[in-house]
PDB file of C-alpha atoms in Angstrom:
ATOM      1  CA  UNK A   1     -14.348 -10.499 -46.714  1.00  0.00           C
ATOM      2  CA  UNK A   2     -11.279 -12.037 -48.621  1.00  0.00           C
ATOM      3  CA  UNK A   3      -9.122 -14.441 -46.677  1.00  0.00           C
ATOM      4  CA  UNK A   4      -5.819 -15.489 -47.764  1.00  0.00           C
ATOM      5  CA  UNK A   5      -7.077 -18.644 -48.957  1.00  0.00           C
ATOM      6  CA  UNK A   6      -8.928 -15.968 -51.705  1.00  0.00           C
ATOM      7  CA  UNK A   7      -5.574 -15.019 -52.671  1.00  0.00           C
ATOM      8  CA  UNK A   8      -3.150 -15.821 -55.576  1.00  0.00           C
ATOM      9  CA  UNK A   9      -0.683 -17.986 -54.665  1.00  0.00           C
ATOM     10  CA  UNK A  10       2.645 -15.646 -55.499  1.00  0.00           C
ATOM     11  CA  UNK A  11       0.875 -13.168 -53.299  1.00  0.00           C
ATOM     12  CA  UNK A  12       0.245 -16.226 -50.462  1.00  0.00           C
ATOM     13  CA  UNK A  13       4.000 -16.795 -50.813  1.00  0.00           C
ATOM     14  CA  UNK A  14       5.024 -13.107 -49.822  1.00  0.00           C
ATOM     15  CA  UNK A  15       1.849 -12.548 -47.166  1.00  0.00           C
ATOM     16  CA  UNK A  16       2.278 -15.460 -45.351  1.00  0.00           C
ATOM     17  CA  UNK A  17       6.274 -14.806 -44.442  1.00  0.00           C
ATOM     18  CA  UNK A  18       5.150 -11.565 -43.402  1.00  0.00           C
ATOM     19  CA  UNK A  19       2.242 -12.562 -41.117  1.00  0.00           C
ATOM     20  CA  UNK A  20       4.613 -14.838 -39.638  1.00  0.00           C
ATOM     21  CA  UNK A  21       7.115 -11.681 -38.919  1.00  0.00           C
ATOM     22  CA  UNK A  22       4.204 -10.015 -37.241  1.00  0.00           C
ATOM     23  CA  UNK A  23       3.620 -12.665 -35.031  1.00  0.00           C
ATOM     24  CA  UNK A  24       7.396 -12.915 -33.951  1.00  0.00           C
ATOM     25  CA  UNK A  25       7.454  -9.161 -33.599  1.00  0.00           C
ATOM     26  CA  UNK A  26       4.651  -9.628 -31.302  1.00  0.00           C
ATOM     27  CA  UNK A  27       6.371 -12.374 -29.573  1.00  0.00           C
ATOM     28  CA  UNK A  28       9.197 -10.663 -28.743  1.00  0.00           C
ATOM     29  CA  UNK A  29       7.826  -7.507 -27.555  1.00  0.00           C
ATOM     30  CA  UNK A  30       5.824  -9.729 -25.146  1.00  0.00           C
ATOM     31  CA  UNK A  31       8.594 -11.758 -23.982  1.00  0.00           C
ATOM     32  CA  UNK A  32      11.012  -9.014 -23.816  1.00  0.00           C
ATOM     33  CA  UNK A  33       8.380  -7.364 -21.167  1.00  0.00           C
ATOM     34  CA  UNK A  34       7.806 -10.204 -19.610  1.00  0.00           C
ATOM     35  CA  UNK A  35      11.346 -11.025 -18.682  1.00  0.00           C
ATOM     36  CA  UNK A  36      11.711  -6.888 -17.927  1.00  0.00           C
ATOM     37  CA  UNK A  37       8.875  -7.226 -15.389  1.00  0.00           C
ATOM     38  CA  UNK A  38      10.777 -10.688 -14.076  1.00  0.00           C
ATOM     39  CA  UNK A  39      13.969  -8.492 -13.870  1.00  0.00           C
ATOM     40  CA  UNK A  40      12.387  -5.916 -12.181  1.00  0.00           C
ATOM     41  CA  UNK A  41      10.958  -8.868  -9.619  1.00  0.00           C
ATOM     42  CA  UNK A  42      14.227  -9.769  -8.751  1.00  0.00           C
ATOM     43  CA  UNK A  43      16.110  -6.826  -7.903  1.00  0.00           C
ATOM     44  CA  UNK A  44      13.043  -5.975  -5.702  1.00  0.00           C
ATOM     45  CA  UNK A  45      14.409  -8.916  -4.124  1.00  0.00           C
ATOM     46  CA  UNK A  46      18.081  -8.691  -3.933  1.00  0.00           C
ATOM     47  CA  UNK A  47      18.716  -4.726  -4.091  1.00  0.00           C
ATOM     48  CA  UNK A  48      15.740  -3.985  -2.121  1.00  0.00           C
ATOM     49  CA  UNK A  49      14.218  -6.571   0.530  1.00  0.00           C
ATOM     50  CA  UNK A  50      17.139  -8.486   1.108  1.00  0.00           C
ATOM     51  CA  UNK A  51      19.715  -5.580   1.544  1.00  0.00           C
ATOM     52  CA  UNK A  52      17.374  -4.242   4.271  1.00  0.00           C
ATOM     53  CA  UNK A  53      17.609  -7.989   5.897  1.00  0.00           C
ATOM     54  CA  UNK A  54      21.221  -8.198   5.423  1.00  0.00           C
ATOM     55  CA  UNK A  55      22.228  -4.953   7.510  1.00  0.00           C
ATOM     56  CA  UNK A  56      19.218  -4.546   9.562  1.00  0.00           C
ATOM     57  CA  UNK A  57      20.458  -8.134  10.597  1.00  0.00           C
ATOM     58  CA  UNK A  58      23.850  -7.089  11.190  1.00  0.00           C
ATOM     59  CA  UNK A  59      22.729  -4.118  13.248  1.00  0.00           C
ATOM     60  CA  UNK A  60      20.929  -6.497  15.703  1.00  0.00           C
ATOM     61  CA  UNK A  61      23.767  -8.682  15.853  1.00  0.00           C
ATOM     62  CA  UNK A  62      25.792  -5.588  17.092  1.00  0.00           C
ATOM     63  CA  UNK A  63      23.525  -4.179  19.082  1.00  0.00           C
ATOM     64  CA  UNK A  64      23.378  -7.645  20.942  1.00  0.00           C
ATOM     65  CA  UNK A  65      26.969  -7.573  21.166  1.00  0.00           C
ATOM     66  CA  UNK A  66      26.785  -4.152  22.741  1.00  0.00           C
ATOM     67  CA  UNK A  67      24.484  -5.108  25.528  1.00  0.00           C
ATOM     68  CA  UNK A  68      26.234  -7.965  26.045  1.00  0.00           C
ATOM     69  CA  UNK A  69      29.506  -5.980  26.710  1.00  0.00           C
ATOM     70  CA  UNK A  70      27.549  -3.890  28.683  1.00  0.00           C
ATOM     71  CA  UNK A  71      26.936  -6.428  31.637  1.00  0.00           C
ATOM     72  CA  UNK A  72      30.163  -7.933  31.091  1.00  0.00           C
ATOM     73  CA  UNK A  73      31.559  -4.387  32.479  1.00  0.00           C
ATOM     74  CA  UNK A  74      29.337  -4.326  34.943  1.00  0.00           C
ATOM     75  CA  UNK A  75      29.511  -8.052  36.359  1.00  0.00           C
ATOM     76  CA  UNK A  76      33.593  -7.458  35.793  1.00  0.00           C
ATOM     77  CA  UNK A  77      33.277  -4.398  38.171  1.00  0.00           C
ATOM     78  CA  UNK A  78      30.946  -5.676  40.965  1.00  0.00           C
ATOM     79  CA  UNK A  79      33.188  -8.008  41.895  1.00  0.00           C
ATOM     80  CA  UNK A  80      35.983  -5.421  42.514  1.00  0.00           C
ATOM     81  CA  UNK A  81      38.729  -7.879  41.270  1.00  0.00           C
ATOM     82  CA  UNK A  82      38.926  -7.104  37.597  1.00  0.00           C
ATOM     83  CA  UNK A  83      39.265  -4.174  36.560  1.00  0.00           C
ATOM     84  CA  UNK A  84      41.610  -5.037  33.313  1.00  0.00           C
ATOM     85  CA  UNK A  85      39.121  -7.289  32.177  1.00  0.00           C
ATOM     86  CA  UNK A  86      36.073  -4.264  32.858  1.00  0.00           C
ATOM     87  CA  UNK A  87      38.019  -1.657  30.608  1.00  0.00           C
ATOM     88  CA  UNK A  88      38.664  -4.084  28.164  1.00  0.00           C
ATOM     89  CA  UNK A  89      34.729  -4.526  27.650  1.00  0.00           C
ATOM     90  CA  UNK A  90      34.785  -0.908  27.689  1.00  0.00           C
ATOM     91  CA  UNK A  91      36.303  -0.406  25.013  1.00  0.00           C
ATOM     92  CA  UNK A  92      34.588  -3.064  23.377  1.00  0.00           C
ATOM     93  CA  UNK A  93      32.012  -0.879  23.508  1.00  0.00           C
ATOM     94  CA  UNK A  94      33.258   1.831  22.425  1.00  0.00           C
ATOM     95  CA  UNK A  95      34.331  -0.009  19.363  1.00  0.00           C
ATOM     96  CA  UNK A  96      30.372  -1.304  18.621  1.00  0.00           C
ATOM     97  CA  UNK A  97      28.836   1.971  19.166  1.00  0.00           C
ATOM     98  CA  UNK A  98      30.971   3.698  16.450  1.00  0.00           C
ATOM     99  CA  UNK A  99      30.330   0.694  14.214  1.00  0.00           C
ATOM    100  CA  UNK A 100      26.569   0.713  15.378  1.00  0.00           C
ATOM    101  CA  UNK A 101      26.325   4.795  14.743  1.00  0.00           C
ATOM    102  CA  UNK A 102      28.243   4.321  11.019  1.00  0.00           C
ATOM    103  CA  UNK A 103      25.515   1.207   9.880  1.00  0.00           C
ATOM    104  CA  UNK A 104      22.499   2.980  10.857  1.00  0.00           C
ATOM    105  CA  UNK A 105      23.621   6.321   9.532  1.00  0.00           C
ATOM    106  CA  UNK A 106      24.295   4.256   5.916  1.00  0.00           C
ATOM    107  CA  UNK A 107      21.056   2.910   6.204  1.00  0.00           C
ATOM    108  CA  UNK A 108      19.210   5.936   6.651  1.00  0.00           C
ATOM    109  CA  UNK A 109      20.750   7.518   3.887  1.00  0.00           C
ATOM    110  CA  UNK A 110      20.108   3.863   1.605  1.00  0.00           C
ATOM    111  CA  UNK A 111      18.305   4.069  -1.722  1.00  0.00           C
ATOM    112  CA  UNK A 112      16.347   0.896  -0.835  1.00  0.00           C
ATOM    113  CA  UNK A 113      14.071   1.927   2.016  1.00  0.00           C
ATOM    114  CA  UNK A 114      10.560   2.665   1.230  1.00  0.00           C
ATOM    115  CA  UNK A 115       8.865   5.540   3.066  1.00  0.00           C
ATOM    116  CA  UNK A 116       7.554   3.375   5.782  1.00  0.00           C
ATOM    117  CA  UNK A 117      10.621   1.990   6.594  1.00  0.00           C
ATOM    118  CA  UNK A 118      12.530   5.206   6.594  1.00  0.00           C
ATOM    119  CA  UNK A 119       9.971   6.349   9.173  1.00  0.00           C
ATOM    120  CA  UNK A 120      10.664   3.168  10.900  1.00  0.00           C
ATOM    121  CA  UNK A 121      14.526   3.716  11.469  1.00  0.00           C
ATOM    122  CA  UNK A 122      14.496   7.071  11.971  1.00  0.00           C
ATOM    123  CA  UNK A 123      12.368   6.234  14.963  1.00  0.00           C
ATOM    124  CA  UNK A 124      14.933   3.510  15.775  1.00  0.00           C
ATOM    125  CA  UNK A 125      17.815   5.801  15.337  1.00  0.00           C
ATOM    126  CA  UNK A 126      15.992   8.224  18.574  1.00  0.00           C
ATOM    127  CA  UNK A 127      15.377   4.806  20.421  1.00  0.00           C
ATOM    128  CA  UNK A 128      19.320   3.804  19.894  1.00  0.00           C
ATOM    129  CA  UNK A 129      20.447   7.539  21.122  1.00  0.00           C
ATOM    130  CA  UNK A 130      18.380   7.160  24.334  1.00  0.00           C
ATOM    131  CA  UNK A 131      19.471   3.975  24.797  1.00  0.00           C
ATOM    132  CA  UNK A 132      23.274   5.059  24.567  1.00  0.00           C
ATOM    133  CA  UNK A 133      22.352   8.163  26.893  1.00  0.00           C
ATOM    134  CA  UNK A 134      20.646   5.295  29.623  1.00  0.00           C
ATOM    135  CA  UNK A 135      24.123   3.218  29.130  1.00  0.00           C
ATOM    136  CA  UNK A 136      26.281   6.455  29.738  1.00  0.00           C
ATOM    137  CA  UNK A 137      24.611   6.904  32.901  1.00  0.00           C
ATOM    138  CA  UNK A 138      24.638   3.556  34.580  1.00  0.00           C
ATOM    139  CA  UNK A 139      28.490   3.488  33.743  1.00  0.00           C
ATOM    140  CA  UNK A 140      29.327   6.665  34.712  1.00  0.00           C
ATOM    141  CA  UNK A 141      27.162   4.808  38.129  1.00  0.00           C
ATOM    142  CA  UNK A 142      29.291   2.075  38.233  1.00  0.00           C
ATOM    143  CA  UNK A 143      32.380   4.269  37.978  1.00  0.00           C
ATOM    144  CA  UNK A 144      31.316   6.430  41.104  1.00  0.00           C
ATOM    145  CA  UNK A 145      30.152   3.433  43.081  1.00  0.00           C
ATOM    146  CA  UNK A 146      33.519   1.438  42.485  1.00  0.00           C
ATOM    147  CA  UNK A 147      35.875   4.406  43.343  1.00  0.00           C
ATOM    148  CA  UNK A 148      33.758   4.818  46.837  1.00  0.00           C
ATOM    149  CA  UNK A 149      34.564   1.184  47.583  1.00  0.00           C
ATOM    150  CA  UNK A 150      37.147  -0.653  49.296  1.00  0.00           C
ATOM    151  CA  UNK A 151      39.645  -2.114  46.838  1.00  0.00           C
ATOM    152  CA  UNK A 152      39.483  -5.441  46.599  1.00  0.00           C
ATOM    153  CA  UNK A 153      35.897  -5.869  47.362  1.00  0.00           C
ATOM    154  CA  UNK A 154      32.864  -6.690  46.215  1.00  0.00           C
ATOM    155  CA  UNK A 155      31.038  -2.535  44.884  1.00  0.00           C
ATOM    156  CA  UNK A 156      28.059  -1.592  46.229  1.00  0.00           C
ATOM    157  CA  UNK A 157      25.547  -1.575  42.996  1.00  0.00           C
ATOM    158  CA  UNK A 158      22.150  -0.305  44.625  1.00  0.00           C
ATOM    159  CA  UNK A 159      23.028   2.972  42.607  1.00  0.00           C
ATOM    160  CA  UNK A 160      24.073   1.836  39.354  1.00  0.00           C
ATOM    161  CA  UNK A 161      21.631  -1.725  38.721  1.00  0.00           C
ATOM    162  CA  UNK A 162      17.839   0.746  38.645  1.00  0.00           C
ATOM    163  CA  UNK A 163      19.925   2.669  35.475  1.00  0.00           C
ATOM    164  CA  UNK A 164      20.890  -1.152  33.805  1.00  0.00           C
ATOM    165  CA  UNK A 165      16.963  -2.082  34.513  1.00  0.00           C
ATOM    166  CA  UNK A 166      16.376   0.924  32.084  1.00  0.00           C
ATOM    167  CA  UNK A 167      18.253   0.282  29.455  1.00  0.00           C
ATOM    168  CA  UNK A 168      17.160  -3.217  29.541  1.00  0.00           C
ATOM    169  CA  UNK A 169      13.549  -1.940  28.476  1.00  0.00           C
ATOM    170  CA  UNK A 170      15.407   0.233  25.922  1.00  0.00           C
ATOM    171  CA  UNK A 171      17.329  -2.993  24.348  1.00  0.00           C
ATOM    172  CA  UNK A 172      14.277  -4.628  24.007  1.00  0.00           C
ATOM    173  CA  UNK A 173      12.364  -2.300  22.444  1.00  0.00           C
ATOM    174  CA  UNK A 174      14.950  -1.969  20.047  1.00  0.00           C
ATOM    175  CA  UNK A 175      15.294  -5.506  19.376  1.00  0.00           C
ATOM    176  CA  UNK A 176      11.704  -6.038  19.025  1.00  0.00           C
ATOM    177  CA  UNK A 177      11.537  -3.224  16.289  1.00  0.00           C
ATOM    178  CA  UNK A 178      14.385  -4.563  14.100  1.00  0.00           C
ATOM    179  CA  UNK A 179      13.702  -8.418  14.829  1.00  0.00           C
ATOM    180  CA  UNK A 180      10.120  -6.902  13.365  1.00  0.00           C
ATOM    181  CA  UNK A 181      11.597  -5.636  10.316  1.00  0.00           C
ATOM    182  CA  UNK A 182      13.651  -8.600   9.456  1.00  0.00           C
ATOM    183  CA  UNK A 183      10.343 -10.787   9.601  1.00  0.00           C
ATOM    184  CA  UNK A 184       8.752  -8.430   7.244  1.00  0.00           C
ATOM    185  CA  UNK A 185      11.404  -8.563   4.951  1.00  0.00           C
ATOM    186  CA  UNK A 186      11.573 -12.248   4.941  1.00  0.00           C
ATOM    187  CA  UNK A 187       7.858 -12.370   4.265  1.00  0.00           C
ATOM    188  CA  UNK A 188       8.086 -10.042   1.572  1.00  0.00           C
ATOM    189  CA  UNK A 189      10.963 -11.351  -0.281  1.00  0.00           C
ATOM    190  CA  UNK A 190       9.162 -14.632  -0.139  1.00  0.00           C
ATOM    191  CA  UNK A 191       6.245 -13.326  -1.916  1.00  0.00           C
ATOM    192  CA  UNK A 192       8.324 -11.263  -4.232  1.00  0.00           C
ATOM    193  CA  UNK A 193      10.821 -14.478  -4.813  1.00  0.00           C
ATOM    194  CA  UNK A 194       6.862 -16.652  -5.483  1.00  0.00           C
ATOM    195  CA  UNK A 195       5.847 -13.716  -7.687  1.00  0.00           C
ATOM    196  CA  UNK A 196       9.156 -13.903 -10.244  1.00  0.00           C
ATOM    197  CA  UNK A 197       8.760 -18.165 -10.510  1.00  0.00           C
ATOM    198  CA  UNK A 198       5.505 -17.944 -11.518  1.00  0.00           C
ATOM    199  CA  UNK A 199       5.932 -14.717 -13.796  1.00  0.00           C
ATOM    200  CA  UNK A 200       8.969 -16.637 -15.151  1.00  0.00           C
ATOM    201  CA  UNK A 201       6.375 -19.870 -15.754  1.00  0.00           C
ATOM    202  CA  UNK A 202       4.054 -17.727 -17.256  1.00  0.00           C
ATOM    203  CA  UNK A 203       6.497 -16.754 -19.923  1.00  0.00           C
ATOM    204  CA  UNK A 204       8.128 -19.778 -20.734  1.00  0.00           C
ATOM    205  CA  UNK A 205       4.764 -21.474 -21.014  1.00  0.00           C
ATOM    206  CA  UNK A 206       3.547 -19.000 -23.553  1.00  0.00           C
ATOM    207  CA  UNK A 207       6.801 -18.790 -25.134  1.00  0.00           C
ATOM    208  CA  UNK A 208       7.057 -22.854 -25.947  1.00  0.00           C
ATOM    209  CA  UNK A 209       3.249 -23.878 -26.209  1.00  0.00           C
TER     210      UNK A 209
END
C-alpha cells in the first residue's frame, strides 16, 4: 500500500496541507460538540435545577411567613387586648396567600419541571388548599370565641386551638415536601455543576495535548 512517503514531493506539498485540514475539520466538529454538550450542562443547571431551588425556596420562605402570621393572630387575640395588632396580621395574611397562590400557580405552569416534579407540586398545590381551608376554620374559631367573650379579657380558645393543631400537621407536611425538593435540587445541580468541569477538562485536554 503506498504511503505518502511513496509519493512525489510536489504531490507531498499539496497532500500534506490537506491532511492537516482534515484533521482541523475533525477538531472542530469535536470541540464544537463538546462545548454544545458543556452548554447544554449548564443551562440544566441554571434554567432548570436552580430555578426550581430559587422559587421553590421562596415559596417556603412564604409559607413560613404565613404560619407565622397565623399564630401571631391568634396569640394577639387570646389575650383580648389587641385587636389592632390581630387584624394587622390578618391582613398580613391575606397579603402571603395571594403571593403564595400567584408563585405556585407560575410554577406549575414553568417550562423547567420534569414530570416527576410536576406530579410533585401538583400534589403540593392540594396540600396548600387544605391547609388554607384548616386556617379559614380556626380563624373563623377564633372570631366566634372572641366576640362571646368579655372585652378586655383573656378568650376562651378550647374551640379554636384543636383546628391550629391541624393545620400544624398540614404546615409540616408541606414543609417537609418542599424542604425535600430543594435538597434534591441541590444534589442534582451539584452533580450536573461536577459533570460540566470535567466535560469542560475533557475538552481542553484533548484540545491542547
Amino acid at each position: 500500500m503506498l504511503g505518502i512517503k511513496n509519493l512525489k514531493i510536489g504531490t507531498k506539498i499539496i497532500v500534506s496541507p490537506l491532511i492537516g485540514v482534515v484533521f482541523l475539520f475533525l477538531l472542530a466538529v469535536f470541540s464544537n460538540n463538546a462545548l454544545q454538550s458543556n452548554k447544554y450542562t449548564l443551562n440544566e443547571i441554571v434554567d432548570v435545577k436552580f430555578q426550581m431551588y430559587k422559587e421553590s425556596s421562596s415559596l417556603l420562605r412564604d409559607i413560613n411567613l404565613f404560619n407565622s402570621a397565623v399564630y401571631k393572630v391568634f396569640s394577639y387575640v387570646s389575650s383580648g387586648l389587641e385587636k389592632e395588632k390581630a387584624q394587622k396580621e390578618k391582613e398580613v395574611l391575606e397579603t402571603l396567600k395571594a403571593k403564595i397562590d400567584k408563585r405556585l400557580k407560575a410554577i406549575n405552569k414553568a417550562s423547567y419541571l420534569d414530570k416527576k416534579n410536576k406530579k410533585i407540586f401538583k400534589e403540593l398545590a392540594a396540600d396548600l388548599e387544605e391547609y388554607n381551608d384548616a386556617i379559614t376554620g380556626a380563624l373563623t374559631m377564633l372570631d366566634i370565641s372572641a366576640m362571646q367573650s368579655v372585652p378586655g379579657q383573656p378568650v376562651n380558645m378550647n374551640v379554636s386551638m384543636p383546628m391550629l393543631a391541624v393545620t400544624d400537621e398540614l404546615f409540616l407536611k408541606i414543609n417537609n415536601v418542599i424542604t425535600n425538593i430543594n435538597k434534591e435540587a441541590d444534589t442534582q445541580n451539584k452533580i450536573s455543576h461536577e459533570d460540566a468541569l470535567l466535560k469542560i477538562d475533557s475538552t481542553l485536554n484533548t484540545l491542547y495535548t
